[in-house]
Short mmCIF file of C-alpha atoms in Angstrom, two decimals:
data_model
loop_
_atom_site.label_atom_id
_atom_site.label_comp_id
_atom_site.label_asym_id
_atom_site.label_seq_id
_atom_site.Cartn_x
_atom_site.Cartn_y
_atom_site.Cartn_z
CA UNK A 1 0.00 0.00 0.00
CA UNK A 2 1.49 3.29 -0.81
CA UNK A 3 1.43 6.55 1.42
CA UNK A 4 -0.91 8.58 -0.17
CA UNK A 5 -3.48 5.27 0.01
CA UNK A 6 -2.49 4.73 3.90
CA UNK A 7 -3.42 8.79 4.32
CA UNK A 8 -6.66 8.63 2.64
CA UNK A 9 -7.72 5.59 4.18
CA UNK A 10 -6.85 7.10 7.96
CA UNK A 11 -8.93 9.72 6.44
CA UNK A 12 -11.97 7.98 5.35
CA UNK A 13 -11.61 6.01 9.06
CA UNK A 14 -12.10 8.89 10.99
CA UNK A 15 -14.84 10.16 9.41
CA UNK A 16 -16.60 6.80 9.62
CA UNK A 17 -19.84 6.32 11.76
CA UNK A 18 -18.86 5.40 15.23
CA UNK A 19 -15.99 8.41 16.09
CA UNK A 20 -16.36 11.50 17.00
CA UNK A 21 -13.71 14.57 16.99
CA UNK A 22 -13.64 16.29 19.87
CA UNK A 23 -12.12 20.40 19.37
CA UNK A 24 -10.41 21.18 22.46
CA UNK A 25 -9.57 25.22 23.10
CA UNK A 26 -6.66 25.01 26.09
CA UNK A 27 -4.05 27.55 27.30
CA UNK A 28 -0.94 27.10 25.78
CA UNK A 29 0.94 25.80 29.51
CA UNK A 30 -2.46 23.54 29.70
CA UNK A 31 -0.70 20.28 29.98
CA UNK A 32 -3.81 17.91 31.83
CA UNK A 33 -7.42 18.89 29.67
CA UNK A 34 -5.11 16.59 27.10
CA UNK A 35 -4.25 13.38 28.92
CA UNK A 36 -7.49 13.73 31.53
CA UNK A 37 -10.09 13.98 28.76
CA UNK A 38 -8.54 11.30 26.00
CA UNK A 39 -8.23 9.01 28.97
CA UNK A 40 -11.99 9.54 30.39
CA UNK A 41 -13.27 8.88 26.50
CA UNK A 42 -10.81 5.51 26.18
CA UNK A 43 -13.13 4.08 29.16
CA UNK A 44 -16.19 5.55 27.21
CA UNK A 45 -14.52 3.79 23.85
CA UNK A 46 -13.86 0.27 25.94
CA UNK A 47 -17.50 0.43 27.28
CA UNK A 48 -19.57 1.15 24.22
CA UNK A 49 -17.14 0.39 21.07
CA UNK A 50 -17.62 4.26 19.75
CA UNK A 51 -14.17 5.90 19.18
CA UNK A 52 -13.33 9.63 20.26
CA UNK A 53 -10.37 11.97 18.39
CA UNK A 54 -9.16 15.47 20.06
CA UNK A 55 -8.02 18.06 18.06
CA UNK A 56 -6.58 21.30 19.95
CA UNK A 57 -6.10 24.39 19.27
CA UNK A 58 -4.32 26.82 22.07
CA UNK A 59 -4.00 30.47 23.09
CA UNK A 60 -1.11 31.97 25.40
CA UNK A 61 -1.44 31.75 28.83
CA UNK A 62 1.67 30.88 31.23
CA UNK A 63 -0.01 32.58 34.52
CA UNK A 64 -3.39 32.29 36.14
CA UNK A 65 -3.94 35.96 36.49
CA UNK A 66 -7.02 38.17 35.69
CA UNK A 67 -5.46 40.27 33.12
CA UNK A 68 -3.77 37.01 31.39
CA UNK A 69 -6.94 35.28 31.81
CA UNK A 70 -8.85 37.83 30.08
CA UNK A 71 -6.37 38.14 27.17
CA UNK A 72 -6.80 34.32 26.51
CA UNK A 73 -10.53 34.77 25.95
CA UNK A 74 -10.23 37.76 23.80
CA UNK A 75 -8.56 34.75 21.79
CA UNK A 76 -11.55 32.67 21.66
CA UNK A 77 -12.94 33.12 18.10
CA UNK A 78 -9.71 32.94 16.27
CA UNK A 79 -9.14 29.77 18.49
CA UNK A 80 -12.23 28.32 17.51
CA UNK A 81 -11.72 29.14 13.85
CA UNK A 82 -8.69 27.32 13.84
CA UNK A 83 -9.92 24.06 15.78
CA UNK A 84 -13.26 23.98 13.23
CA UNK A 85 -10.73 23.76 10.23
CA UNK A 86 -10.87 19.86 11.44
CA UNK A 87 -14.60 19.75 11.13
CA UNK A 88 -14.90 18.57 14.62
CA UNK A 89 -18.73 17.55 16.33
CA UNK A 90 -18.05 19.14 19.35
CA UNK A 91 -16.13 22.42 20.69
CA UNK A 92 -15.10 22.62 24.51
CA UNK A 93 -13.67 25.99 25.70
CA UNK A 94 -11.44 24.51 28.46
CA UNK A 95 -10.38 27.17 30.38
CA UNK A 96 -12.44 27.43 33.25
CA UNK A 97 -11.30 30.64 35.05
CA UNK A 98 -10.91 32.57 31.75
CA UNK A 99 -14.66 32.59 31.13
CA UNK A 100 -15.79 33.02 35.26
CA UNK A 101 -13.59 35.95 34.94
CA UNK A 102 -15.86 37.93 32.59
CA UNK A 103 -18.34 37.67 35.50
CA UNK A 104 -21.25 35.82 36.14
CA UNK A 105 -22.93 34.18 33.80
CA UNK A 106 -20.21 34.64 31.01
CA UNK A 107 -20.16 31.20 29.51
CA UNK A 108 -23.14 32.01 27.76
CA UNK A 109 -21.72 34.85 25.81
CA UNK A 110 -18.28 32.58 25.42
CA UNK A 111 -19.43 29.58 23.95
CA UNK A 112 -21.90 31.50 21.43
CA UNK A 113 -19.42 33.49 20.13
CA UNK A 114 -17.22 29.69 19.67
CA UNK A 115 -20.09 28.66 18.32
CA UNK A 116 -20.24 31.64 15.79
CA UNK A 117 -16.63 31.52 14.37
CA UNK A 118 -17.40 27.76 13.65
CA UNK A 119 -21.03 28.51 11.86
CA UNK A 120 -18.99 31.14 10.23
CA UNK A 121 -15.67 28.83 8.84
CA UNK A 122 -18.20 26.54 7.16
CA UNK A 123 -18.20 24.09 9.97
CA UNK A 124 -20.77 24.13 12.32
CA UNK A 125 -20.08 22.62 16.05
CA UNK A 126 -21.86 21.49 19.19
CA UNK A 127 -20.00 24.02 21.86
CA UNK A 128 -19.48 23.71 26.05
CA UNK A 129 -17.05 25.28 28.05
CA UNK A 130 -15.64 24.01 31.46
CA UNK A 131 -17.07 27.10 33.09
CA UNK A 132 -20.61 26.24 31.62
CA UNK A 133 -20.22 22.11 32.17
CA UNK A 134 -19.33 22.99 35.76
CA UNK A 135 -22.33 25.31 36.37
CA UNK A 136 -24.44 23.43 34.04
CA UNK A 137 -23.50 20.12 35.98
CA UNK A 138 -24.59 21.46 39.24
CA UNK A 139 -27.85 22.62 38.26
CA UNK A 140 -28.90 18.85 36.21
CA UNK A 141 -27.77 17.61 39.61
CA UNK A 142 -30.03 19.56 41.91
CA UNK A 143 -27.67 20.67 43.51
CA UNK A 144 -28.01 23.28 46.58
CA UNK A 145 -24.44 23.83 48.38
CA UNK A 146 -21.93 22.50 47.34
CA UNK A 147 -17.53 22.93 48.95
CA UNK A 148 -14.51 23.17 46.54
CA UNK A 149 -11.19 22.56 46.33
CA UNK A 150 -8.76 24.68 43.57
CA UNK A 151 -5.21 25.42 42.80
CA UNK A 152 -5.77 29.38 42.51
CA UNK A 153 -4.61 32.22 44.75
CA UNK A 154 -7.14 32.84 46.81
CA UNK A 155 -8.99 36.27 44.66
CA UNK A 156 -9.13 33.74 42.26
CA UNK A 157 -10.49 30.98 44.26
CA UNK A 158 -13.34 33.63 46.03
CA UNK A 159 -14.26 34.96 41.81
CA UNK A 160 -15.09 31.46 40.98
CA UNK A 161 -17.28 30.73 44.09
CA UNK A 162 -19.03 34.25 43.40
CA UNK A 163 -18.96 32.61 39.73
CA UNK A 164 -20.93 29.74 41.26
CA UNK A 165 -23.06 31.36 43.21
CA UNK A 166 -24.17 33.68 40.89
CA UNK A 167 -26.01 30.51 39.19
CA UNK A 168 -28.01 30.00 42.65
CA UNK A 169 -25.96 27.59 44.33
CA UNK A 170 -23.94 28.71 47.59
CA UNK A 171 -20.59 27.75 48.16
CA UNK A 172 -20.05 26.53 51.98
CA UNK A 173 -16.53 26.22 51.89
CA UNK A 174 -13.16 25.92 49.60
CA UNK A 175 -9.88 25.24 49.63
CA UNK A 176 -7.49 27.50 47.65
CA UNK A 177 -4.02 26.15 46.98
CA UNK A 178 -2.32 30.00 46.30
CA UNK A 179 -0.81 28.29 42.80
CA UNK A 180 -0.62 30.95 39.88
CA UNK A 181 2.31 28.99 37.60
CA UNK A 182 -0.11 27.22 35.47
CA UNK A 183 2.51 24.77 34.72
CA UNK A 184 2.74 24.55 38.37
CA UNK A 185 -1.14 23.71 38.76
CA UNK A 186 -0.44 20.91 36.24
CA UNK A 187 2.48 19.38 38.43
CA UNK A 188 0.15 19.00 41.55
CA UNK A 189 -0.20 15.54 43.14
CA UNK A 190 -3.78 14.32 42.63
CA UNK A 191 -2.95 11.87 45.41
CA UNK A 192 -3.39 14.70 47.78
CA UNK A 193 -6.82 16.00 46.75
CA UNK A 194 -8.53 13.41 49.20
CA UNK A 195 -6.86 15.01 52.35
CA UNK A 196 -7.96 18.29 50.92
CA UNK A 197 -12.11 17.17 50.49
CA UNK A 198 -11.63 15.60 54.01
CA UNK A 199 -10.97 18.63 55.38
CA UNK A 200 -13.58 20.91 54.09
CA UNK A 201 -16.81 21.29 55.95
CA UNK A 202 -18.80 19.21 53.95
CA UNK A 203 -22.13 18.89 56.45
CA UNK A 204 -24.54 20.47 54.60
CA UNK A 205 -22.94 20.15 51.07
CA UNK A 206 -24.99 18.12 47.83
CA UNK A 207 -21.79 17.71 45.98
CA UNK A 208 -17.56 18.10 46.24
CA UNK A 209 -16.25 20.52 43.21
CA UNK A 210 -12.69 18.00 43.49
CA UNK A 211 -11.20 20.32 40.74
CA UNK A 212 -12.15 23.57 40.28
CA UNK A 213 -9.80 23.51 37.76
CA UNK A 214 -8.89 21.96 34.34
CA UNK A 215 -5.08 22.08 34.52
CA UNK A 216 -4.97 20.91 38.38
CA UNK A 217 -5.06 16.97 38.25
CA UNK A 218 -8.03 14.97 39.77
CA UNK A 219 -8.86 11.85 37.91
CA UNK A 220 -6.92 9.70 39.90
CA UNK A 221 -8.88 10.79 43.01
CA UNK A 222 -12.51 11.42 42.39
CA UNK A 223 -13.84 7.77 42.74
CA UNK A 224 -11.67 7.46 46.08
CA UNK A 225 -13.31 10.46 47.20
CA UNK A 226 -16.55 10.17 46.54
CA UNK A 227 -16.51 6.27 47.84
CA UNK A 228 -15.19 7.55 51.43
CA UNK A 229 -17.54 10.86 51.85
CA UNK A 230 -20.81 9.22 49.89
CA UNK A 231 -21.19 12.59 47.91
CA UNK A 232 -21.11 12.91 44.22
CA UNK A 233 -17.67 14.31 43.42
CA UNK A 234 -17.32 16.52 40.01
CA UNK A 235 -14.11 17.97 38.76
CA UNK A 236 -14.05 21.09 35.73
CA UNK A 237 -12.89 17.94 33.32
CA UNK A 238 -15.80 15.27 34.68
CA UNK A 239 -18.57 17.78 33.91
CA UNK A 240 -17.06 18.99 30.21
CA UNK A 241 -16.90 15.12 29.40
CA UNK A 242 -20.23 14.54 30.91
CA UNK A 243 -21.14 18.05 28.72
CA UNK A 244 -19.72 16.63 25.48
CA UNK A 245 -21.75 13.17 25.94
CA UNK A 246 -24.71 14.79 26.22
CA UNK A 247 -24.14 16.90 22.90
CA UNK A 248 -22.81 13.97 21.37
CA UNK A 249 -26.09 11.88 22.21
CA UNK A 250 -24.04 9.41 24.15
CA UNK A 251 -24.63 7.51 27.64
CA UNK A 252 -21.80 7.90 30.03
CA UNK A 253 -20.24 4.66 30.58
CA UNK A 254 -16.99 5.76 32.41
CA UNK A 255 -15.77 3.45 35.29
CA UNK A 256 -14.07 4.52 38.20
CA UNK A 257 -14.49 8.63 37.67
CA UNK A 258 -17.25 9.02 39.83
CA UNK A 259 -20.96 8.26 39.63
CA UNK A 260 -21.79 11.30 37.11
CA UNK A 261 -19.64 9.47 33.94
CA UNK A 262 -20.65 5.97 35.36
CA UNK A 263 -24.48 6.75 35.70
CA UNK A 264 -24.93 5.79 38.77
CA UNK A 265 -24.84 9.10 40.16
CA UNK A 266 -28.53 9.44 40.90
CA UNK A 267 -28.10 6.67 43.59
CA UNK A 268 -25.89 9.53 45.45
CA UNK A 269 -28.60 12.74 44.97
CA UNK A 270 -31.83 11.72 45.98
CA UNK A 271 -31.38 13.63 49.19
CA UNK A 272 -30.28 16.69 46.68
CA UNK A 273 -33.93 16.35 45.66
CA UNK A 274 -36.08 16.02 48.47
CA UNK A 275 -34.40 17.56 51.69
CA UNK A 276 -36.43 21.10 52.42
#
C-alpha cells in the first residue's frame, strides 16, 4: 500500500460512523485537559465500542492571572476558527477561570461566540465550556451547596465561588491552593486531593467541586473520594466530558471517575432532591 493510500484511508476512518472529533480550546501551559479527557473517552470507547479523536487548538497563557486570563478569551474566536478547520462535532472551551472571569454568567456569551466563528468557517459545532459544564453540571444535579477545592490564589479561588453562586448555588466552603504557575497547577499531586475534600466542611454540602480547575489533576482521586464521603464528586474535566456526551447523544459509561460518567450518580442525589 502506498502513502498517499495509507493517508486517505486514515482519512476515510475517521470520518466513519462510530468516532467523534472532539475540538479542544486550552491555554498554551495547559498540559492535563489533554491526557485527563482522551483518557476519560478511552473508558467511554472500551464500554460502548464508539471511538473519540481530540483536536486542539491553544491560546497563550503561562499565569493564572485576571489580566492574562482575560487576554486568553479575547482569543476565543480565532481559536475556535482554527480548531473547526478539522470539522470537529463538538467544541469545549477549556479554560475554566478565563470565562468566570468575565463575571457571572459569562459562559453564555463565550461559547456563542465559539459557536459563531465555527457557523462562520463553514463548519458548524456542538459548543461547552468548562465554566458552563461545571455550572451546568450542578444545576442537572439539583444541587443546593456544594464545597470546593482549587489550585488558585485565593482572589481567584473567592471569583469562581461568586462565579458559582451567581447561578443560585452557595458555596459553603473551599480550599485554595495559592498556585498561579499554570505549569505549576499541572504538576500537583492528585494523590493529595482526598486530604484536601476531608478537610472541608462538607455537612450540609450536595456535591464536592474535586477540581475547580482543568489544569490541576483529579482523575486519579474522584472515585476514592466520593466512595469515602458518599457525595457525588465533580471535577471542571468530569462535567465537560459529561457536557460533550450529552451533545454527542451518548450515555456515560466511564468506570471509576465518579458516579456522574458511570451513571450511577442518581443513587448519590436523591437527598439533593427532596431535603427542604
Amino acid at each position: 500500500m502506498t502513502l498517499s493510500n495509507l493517508t486517505t484511508d486514515a482519512t476515510m476512518n475517521a470520518s466513519q460512523p462510530g468516532s467523534s472529533r472532539i475540538g479542544l480550546i486550552v491555554p498554551s501551559s495547559n498540559t492535563t485537559m489533554e491526557t485527563e479527557l482522551p483518557e476519560l473517552f478511552r473508558r467511554q470507547t472500551a464500554a460502548t465500542g464508539h471511538t473519540y479523536t481530540f483536536h486542539s487548538a491553544r491560546a497563550a497563557l503561562k499565569n493564572v492571572t485576571t489580566e492574562e486570563l482575560l487576554a486568553m478569551a479575547a482569543k476565543a474566536a480565532d481559536c475556535a476558527t482554527a480548531v473547526s478547520d478539522a470539522d470537529v462535532d463538538v467544541i469545549a472551551y477549556a479554560c475554566l477561570v478565563a470565562v468566570m472571569a468575565q463575571g457571572p454568567g459569562a459562559h453564555e456569551p463565550a461559547e456563542n461566540v465559539i459557536r459563531q466563528a465555527a457557523l462562520d468557517n463553514g463548519h458548524p459545532a456542538e459548543v461547552t465550556s468548562s465554566a458552563g459544564a461545571l455550572v451546568r453540571t450542578l444545576q442537572q444535579l439539583g444541587a443546593r451547596r456544594v464545597v470546593m477545592v482549587a489550585p488558585y490564589m485565593e482572589p481567584l479561588t473567592q471569583m469562581v465561588s461568586d462565579y458559582i453562586e451567581g447561578a443560585g448555588i452557595e458555596v459553603i466552603d473551599t480550599v485554595s491552593l495559592g498556585v498561579n504557575d499554570n505549569l505549576a497547577v499541572g504538576c500537583l499531586d492528585p494523590l493529595n486531593l482526598p486530604g484536601f475534600a476531608r478537610n472541608l466542611k462538607h455537612e450540609g454540602a450536595d456535591v464536592i467541586v474535586l477540581s475547580a480547575c482543568v489544569q490541576m489533576p483529579s482523575l486519579p482521586a474522584v472515585q476514592a473520594v466520593e466512595d469515602e464521603l458518599g457525595l457525588p464528586v465533580i471535577t471542571a474535566a468530569t462535567a465537560t466530558t459529561w457536557e460533550i456526551l450529552q451533545l454527542l447523544g451518548h450515555t456515560p459509561a466511564i468506570p471509576n471517575a465518579g458516579g456522574l460518567l458511570a451513571g450511577t450518580v442518581a443513587s448519590l442525589v436523591p437527598r439533593i432532591r427532596t431535603d427542604a
